[in-house]
Coordinates of C-alpha atoms (C1' of nucleotides) in Angstrom, one line a residue:
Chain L
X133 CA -53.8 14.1 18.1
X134 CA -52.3 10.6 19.5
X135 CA -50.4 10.3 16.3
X136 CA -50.2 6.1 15.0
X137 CA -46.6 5.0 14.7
X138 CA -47.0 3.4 11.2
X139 CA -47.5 7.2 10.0
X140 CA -44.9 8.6 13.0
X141 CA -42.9 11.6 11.7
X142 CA -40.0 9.6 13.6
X143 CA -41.2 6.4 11.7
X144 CA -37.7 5.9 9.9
X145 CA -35.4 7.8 12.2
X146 CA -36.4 6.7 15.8
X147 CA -35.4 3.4 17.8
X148 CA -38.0 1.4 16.0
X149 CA -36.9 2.3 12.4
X150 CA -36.2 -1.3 11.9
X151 CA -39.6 -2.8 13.0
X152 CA -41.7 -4.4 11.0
X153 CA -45.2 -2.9 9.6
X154 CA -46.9 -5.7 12.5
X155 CA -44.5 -4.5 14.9
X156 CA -45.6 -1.0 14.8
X157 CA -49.3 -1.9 14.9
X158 CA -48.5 -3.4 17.9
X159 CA -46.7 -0.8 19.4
X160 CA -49.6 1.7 18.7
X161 CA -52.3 -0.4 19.9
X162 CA -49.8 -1.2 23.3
X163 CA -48.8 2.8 23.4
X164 CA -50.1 5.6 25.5
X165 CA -50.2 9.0 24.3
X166 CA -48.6 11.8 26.7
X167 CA -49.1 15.2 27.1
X168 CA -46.9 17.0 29.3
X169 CA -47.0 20.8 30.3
X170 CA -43.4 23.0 30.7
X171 CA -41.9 22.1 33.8
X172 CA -43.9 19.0 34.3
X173 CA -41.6 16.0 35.1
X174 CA -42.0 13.2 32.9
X175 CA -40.6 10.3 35.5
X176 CA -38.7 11.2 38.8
X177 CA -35.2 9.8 40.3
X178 CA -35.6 7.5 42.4
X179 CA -38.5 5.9 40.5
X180 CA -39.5 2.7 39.3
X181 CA -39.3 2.8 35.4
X182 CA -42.2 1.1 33.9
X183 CA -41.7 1.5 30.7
X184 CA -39.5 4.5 28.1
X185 CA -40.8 7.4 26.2
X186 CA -40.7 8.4 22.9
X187 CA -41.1 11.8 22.2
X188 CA -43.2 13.0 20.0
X189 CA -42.9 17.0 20.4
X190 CA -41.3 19.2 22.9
X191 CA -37.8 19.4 24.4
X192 CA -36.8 17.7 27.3
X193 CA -34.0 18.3 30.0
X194 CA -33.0 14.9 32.0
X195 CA -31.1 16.0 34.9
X196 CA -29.8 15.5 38.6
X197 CA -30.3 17.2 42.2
X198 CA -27.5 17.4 44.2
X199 CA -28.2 17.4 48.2
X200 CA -27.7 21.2 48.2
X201 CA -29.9 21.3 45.7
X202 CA -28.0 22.2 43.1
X203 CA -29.1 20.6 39.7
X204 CA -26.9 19.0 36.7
X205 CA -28.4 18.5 33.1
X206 CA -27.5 15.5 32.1
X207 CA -28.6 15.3 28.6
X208 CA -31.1 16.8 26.2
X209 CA -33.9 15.3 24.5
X210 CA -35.4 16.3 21.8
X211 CA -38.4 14.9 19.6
X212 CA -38.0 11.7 18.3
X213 CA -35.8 10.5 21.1
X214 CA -36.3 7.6 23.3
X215 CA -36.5 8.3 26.8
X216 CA -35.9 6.4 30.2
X217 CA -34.3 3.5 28.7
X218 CA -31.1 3.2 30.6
X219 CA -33.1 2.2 33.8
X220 CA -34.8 0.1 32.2
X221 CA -32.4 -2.1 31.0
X222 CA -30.4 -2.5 34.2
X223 CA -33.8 -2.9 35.9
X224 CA -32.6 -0.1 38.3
X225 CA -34.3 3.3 39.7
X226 CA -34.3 6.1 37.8
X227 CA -31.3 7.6 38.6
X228 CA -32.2 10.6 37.5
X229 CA -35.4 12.7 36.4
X230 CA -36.9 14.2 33.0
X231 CA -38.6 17.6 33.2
X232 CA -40.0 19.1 30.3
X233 CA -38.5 22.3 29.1
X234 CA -41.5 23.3 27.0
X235 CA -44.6 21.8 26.5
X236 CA -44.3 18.0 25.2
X237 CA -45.7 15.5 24.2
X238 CA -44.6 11.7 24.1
X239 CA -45.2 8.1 24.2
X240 CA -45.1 5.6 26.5
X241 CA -44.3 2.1 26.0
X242 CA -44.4 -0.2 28.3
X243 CA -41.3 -2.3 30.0
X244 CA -43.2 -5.9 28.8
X245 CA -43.9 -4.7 25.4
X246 CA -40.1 -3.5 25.1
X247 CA -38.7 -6.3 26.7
X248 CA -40.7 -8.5 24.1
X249 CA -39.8 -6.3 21.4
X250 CA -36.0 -6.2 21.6
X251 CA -36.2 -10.1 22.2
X252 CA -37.5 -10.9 19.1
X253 CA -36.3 -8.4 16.8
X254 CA -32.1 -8.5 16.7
X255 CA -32.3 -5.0 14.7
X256 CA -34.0 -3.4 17.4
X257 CA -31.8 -4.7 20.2
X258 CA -28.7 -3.4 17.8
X259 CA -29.8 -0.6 17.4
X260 CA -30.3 0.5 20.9
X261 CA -27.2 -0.9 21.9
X262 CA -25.4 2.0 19.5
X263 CA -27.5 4.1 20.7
X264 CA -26.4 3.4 24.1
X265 CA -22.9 3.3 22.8
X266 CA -23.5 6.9 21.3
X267 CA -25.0 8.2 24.5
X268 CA -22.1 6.8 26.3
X269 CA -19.8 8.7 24.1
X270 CA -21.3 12.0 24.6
X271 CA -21.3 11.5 27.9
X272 CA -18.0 10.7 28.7
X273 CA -17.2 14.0 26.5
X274 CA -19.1 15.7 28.6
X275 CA -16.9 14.7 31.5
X276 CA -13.7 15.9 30.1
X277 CA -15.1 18.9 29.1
X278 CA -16.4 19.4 32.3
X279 CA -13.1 18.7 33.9
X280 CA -10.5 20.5 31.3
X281 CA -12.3 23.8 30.1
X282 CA -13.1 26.9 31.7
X283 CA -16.8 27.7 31.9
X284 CA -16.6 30.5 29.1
X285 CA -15.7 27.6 26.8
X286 CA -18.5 25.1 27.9
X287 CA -20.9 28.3 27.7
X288 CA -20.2 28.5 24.4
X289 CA -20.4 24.7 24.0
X290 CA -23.7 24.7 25.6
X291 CA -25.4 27.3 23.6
X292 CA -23.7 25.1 20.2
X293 CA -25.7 22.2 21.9
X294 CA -28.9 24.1 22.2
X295 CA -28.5 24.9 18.6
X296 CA -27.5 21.5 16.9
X297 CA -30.6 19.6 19.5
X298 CA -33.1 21.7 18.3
X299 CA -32.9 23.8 15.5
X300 CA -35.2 23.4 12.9
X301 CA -34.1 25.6 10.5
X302 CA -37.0 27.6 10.4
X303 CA -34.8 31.2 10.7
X304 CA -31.8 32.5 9.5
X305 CA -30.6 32.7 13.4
X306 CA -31.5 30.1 16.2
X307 CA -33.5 31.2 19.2
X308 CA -34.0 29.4 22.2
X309 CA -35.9 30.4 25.5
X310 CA -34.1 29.0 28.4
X311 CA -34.0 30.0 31.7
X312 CA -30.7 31.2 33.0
X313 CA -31.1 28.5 35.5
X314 CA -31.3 25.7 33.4
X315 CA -28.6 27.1 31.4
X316 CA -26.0 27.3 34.0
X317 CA -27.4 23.3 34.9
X318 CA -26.0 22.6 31.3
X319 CA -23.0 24.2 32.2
X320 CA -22.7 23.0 35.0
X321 CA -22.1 26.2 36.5
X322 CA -23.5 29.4 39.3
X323 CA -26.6 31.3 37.3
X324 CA -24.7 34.6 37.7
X325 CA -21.4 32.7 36.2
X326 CA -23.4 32.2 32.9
X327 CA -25.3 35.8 33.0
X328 CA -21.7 37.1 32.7
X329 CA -20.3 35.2 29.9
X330 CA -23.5 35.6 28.2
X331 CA -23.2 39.7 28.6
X332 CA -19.2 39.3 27.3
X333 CA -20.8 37.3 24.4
X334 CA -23.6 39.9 24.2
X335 CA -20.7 42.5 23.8
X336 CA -18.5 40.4 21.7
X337 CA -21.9 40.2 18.9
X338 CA -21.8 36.6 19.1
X339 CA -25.6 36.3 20.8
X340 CA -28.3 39.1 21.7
X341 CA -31.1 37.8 24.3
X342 CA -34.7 39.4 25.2
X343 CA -35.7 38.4 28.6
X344 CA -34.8 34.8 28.8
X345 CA -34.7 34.1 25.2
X346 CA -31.3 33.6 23.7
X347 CA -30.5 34.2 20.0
X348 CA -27.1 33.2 18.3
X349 CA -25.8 35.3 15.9
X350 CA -22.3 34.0 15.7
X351 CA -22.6 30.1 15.7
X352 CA -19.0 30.2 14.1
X353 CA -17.3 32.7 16.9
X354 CA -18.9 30.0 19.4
X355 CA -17.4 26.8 17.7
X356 CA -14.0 28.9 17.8
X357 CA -14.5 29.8 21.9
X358 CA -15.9 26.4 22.8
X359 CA -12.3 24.8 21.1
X360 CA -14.2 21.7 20.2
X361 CA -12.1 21.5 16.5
X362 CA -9.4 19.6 18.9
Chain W
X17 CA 1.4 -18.4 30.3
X18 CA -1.8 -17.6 27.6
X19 CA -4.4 -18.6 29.8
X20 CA -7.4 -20.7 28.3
X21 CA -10.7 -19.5 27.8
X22 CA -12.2 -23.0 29.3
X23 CA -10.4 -22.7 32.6
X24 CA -9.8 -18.8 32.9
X25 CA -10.7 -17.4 36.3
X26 CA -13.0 -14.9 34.6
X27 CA -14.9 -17.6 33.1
X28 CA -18.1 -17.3 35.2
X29 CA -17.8 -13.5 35.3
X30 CA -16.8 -12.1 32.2
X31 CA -18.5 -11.0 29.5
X32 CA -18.6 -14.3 28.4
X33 CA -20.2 -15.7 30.9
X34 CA -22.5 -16.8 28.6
X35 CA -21.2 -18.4 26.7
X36 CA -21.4 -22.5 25.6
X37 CA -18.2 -24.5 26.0
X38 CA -17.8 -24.4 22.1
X39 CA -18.2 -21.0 21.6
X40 CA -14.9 -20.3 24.4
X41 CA -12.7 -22.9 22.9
X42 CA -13.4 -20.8 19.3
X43 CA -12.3 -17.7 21.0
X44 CA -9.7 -19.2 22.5
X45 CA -8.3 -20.6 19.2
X46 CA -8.5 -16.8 18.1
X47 CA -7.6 -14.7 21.0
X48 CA -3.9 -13.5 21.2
X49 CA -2.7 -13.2 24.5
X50 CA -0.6 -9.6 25.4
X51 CA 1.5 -8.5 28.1
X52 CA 1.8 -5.0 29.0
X53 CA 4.4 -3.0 30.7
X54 CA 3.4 -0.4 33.5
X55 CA 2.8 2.6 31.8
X56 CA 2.7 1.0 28.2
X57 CA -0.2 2.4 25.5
X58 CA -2.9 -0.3 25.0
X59 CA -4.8 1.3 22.7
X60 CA -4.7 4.9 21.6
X61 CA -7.2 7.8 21.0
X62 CA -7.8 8.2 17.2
X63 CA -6.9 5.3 16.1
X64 CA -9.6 2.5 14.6
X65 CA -10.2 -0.7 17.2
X66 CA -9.4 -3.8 15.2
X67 CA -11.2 -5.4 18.1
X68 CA -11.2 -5.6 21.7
X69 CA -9.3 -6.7 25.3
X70 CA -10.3 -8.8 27.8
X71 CA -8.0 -7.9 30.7
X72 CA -6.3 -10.6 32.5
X73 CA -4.2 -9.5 35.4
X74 CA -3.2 -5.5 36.3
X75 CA -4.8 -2.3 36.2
X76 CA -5.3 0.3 33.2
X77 CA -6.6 4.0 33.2
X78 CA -9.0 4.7 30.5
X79 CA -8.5 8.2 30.0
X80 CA -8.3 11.3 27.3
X81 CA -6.0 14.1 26.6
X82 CA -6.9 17.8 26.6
X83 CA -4.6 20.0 24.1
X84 CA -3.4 21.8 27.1
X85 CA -1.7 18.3 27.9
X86 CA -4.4 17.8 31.1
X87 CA -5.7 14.1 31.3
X88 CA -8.8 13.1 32.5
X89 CA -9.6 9.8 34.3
X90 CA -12.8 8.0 32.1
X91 CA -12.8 4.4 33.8
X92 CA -10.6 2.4 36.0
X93 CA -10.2 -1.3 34.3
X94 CA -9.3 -4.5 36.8
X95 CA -8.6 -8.2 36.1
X96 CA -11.7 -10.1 34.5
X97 CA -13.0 -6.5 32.9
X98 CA -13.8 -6.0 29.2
X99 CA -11.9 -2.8 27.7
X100 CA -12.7 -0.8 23.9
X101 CA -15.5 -2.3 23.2
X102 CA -17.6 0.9 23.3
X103 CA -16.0 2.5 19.5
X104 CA -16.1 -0.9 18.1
X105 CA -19.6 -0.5 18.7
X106 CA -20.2 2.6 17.3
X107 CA -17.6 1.5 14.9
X108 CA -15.7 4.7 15.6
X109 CA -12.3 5.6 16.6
X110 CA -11.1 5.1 20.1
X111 CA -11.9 8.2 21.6
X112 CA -9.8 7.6 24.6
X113 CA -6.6 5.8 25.2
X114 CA -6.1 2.9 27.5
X115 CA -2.5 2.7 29.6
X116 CA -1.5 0.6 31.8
X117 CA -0.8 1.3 35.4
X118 CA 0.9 -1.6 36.8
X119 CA 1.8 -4.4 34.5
X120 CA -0.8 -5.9 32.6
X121 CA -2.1 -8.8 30.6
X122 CA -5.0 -9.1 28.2
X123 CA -6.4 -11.2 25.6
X124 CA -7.5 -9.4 22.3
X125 CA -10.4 -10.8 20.5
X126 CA -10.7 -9.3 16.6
X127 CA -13.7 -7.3 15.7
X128 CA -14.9 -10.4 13.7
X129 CA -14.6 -12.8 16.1
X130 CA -16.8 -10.3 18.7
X131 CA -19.2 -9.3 16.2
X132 CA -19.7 -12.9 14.9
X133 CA -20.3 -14.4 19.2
X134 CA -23.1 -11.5 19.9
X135 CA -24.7 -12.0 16.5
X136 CA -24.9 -15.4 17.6
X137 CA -25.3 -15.6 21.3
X138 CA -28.2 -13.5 21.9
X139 CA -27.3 -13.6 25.9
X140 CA -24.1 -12.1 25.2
X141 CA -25.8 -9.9 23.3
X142 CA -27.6 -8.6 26.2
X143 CA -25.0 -8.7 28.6
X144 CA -22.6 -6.6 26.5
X145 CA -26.0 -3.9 26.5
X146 CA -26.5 -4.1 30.3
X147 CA -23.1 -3.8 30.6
X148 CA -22.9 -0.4 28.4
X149 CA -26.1 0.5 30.5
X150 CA -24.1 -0.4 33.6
X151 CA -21.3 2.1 32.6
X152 CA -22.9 4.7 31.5
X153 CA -24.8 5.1 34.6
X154 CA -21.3 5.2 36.2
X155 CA -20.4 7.5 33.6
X156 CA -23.4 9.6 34.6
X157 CA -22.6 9.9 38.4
X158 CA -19.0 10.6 37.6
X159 CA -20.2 13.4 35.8
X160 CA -22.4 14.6 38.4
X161 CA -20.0 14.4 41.5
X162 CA -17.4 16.1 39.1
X163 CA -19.9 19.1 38.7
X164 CA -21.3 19.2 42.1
X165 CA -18.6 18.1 44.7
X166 CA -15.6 20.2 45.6
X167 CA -12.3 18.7 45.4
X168 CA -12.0 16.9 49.0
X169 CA -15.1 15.1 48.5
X170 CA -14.1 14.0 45.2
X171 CA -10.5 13.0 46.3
X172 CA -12.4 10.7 48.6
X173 CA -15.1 9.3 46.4
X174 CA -11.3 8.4 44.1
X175 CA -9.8 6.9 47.1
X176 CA -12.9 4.4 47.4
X177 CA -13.2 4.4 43.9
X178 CA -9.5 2.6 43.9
X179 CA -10.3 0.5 46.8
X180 CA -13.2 -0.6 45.7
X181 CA -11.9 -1.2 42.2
X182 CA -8.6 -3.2 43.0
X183 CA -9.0 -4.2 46.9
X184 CA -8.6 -8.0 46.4
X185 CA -8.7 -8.1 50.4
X186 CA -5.2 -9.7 51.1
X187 CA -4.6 -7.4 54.0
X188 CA -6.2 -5.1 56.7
X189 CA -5.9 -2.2 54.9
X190 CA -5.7 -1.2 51.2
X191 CA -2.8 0.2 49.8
X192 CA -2.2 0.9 46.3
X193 CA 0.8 2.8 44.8
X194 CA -0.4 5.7 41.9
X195 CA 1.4 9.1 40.9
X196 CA -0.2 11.9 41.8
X197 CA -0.6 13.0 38.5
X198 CA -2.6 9.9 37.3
X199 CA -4.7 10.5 40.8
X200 CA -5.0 14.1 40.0
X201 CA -6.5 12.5 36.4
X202 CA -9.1 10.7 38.5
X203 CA -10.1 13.5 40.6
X204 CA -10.2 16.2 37.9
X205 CA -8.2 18.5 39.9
X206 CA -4.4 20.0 40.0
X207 CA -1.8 17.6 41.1
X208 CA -0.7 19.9 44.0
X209 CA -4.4 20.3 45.0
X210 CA -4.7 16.7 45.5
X211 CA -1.5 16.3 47.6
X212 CA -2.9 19.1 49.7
X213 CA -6.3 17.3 50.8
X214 CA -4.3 14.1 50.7
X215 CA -1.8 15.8 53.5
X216 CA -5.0 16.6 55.5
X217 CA -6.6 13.3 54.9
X218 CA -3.2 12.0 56.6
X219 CA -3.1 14.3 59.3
X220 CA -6.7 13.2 60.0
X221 CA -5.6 9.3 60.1
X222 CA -7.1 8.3 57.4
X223 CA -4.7 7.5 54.9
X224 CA -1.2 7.1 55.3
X225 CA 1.9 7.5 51.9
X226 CA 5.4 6.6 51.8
X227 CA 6.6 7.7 48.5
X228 CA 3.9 7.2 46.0
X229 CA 2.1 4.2 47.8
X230 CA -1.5 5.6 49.2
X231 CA -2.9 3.0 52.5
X232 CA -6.3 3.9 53.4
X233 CA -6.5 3.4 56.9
X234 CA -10.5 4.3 57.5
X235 CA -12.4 4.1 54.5
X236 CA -15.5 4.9 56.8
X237 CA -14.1 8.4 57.4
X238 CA -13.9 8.7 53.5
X239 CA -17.3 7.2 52.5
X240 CA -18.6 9.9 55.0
X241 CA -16.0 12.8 53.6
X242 CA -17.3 11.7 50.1
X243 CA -20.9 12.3 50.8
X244 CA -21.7 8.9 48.8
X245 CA -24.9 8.1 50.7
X246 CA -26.8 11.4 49.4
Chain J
dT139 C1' -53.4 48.8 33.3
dA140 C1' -51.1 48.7 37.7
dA141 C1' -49.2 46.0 41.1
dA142 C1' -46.8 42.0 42.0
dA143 C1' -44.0 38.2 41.3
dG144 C1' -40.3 36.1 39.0
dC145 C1' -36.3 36.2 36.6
dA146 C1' -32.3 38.6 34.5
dT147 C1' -28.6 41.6 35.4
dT148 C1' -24.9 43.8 37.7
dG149 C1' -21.8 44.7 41.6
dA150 C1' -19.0 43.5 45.6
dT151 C1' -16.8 40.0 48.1
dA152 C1' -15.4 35.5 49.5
dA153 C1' -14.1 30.9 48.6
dA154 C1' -12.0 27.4 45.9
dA155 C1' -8.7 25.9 43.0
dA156 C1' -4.8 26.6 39.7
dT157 C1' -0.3 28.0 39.0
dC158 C1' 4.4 28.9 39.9
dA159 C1' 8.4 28.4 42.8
dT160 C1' 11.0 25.9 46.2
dT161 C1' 12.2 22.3 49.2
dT162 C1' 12.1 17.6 50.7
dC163 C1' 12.1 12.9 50.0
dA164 C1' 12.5 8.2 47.8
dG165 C1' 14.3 5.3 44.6
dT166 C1' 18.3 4.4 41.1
dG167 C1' 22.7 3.6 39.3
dG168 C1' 27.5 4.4 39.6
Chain Q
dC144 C1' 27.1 4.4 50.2
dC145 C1' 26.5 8.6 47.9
dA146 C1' 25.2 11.5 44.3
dC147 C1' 21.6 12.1 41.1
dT148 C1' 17.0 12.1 39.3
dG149 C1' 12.2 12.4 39.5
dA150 C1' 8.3 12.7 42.2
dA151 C1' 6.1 14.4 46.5
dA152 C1' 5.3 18.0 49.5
dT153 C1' 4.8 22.7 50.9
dG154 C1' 4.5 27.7 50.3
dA155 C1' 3.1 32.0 48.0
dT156 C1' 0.3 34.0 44.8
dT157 C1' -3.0 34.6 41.1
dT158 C1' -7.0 33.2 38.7
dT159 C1' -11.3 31.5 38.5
dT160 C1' -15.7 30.8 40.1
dA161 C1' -19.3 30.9 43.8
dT162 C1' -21.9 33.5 46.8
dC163 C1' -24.4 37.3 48.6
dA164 C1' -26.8 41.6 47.9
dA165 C1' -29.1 44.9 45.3
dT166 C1' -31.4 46.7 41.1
dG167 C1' -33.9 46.5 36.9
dC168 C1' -36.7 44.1 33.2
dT169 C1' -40.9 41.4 31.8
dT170 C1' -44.5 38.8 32.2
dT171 C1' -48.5 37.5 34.8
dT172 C1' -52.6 38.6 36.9
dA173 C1' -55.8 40.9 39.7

DNA sequence: TAAAAGCATTGATAAAAATCATTTCAGTGG
DNA sequence: CCACTGAAATGATTTTTATCAATGCTTTTA
């Protein structure tokens, strides 16, 4: 394994598209090849970062604990994304923690050879700040969504997300294994609340599940539910 | 009026902190000073930025419209804050509006002119991306608290929210006058739900209204309502 | 392969919040 | 100063969602 970045499958489409043949030697030689079993936590709130990930394989859920112990997904990651980089560029504690949601696998880089990196290459440093501009954007959707729509609608949001993060188009319908748990932490939701509106869906023929794995047979009745066309 | 750049209050705290005495006196020469009327549309969802605002006095909502008419609350703006710069970024379309909730003025500074100073000024640069870090760790927690908290606690995390935001400490306590509706936007609840809590905060002593003006008489009754230290 | 453990599902009930209707109050203009 | 208007406040009710409890799959493992 422990894949080089000048040959990275995420060579041309990750943060570090625009670095330089050198600069990706660098990285690789600097870099530190993860491997992280399902439900392993990658870094932990409250944590010092010391440096981001870049996934290599795997899906990853970066969430929140509430007091009563009540957890709120806060993004998806999937492979080829950069990880942990938020902390690291207000110098702050993580403020909240990744947790693998099936096995994964991932690089770290660390903080100094970032730092140095988006010092010295402007396209870099560009780039990340769309990125964070992006991720700012789909976070403050979140929010409203969260605020203005009914759970059956962010359900069916959710399960679109699921779908557009990681489907690789390897079947005519997307399958996902998710706990119901994690689900309703997307959702931002009670477990039972999403069990429901998954067995309405279930009725409706819009998705069919086996144990914990969900498969959507009606993307197009779920873009229509969710209302995300206004 | 039409403050300068070179002597501006917000000189040392801005943005453009950063920046050499040359580079203000250019935006200066290009910034277009704007006054806005309480309630008036700054900028407005859908539509392209032609650049961005640096606000100079007042308050505005940043917030977004649901089809059912709802509004939610993104981000509170004060005096010496930088407002749209996220979508000019991305170089998208607003995705929220900006309004203003007392009167208001603000310098705009075109796209150009923006683009041109952190192409230039690499410590702008990287003050505009800690800022976007900055805000979308805010961003984050709002989005937490708004899935996790129940109304009261949220009502009270708005209240210090406010204060915190716009207290410029002229007097014992903080009073600020805001419909209930836009208050409502903030918490992400039903007007009348708010005025409910808000009638028990008051009967508790720890706010007092007459008409639409809100005085917080113990915000250590409301930082311990609002469960902030978790 | 059988038992056990963990998770999904379903049902009943309670709590929280939204909605609708009405009354009261504060600010505005004649 | 008083009527008028719009917003705040309160009340009644419905809807939505959470919680608690019980049952049934499925997957692990002994």
């Amino acid at each position: 394994m422990n894949p080089s970045c000048n040959t990275c499958e995420f060579k041309n489409s990750s943060l570090f598209k625009n670095c330089s043949s050198d600069e990706l030697n660098h990285l690789n030689d600097s870099k530190c090849f993860n491997v992280y079993k399902k439900g392993q936590v990658i870094f932990h709130e409250g944590n010092r970062p010391l440096g981001l990930f870049c996934v290599y394989s795997g899906k990853v859920k970066v969430s929140r604990l509430g007091s009563d112990g009540k957890e709120q997904v806060i993004r998806l990651v999937k492979k080829g994304d950069t990880l942990g980089y938020r902390s690291l560029i207000e110098n702050s504690k993580y403020s909240a923690s990744a947790i693998a949601l099936d096995d994964t696998e991932a690089c770290f880089i660390s903080a100094s050879e970032f730092n140095h990196l988006i010092d010295s290459n402007v396209k870099v440093a560009s780039d990340l700040m769309r990125m964070l501009a992006k991720v700012l954007g789909d976070t403050q959707d979140k929010l409203v969504h969260l605020a203005m729509k009914p759970v059956r609608e962010r359900l069916a949001e959710a399960l679109l997300l699921l779908k557009s993060t990681y489907d690789d188009k390897k079947s005519e319908h997307f399958s996902i294994s998710i706990s119901r748990e994690d689900l309703s932490s997307i959702v931002g939701t009670a477990k039972e609340t999403v069990i429901r509106f998954l067995s309405e869906f279930k009725e409706e023929g819009i998705v069919s599940t086996r144990g914990s794995e969900i498969t959507i047979l009606r993307a197009d009745k779920l873009l229509q539910i969710s209302s995300l066309y206004d």
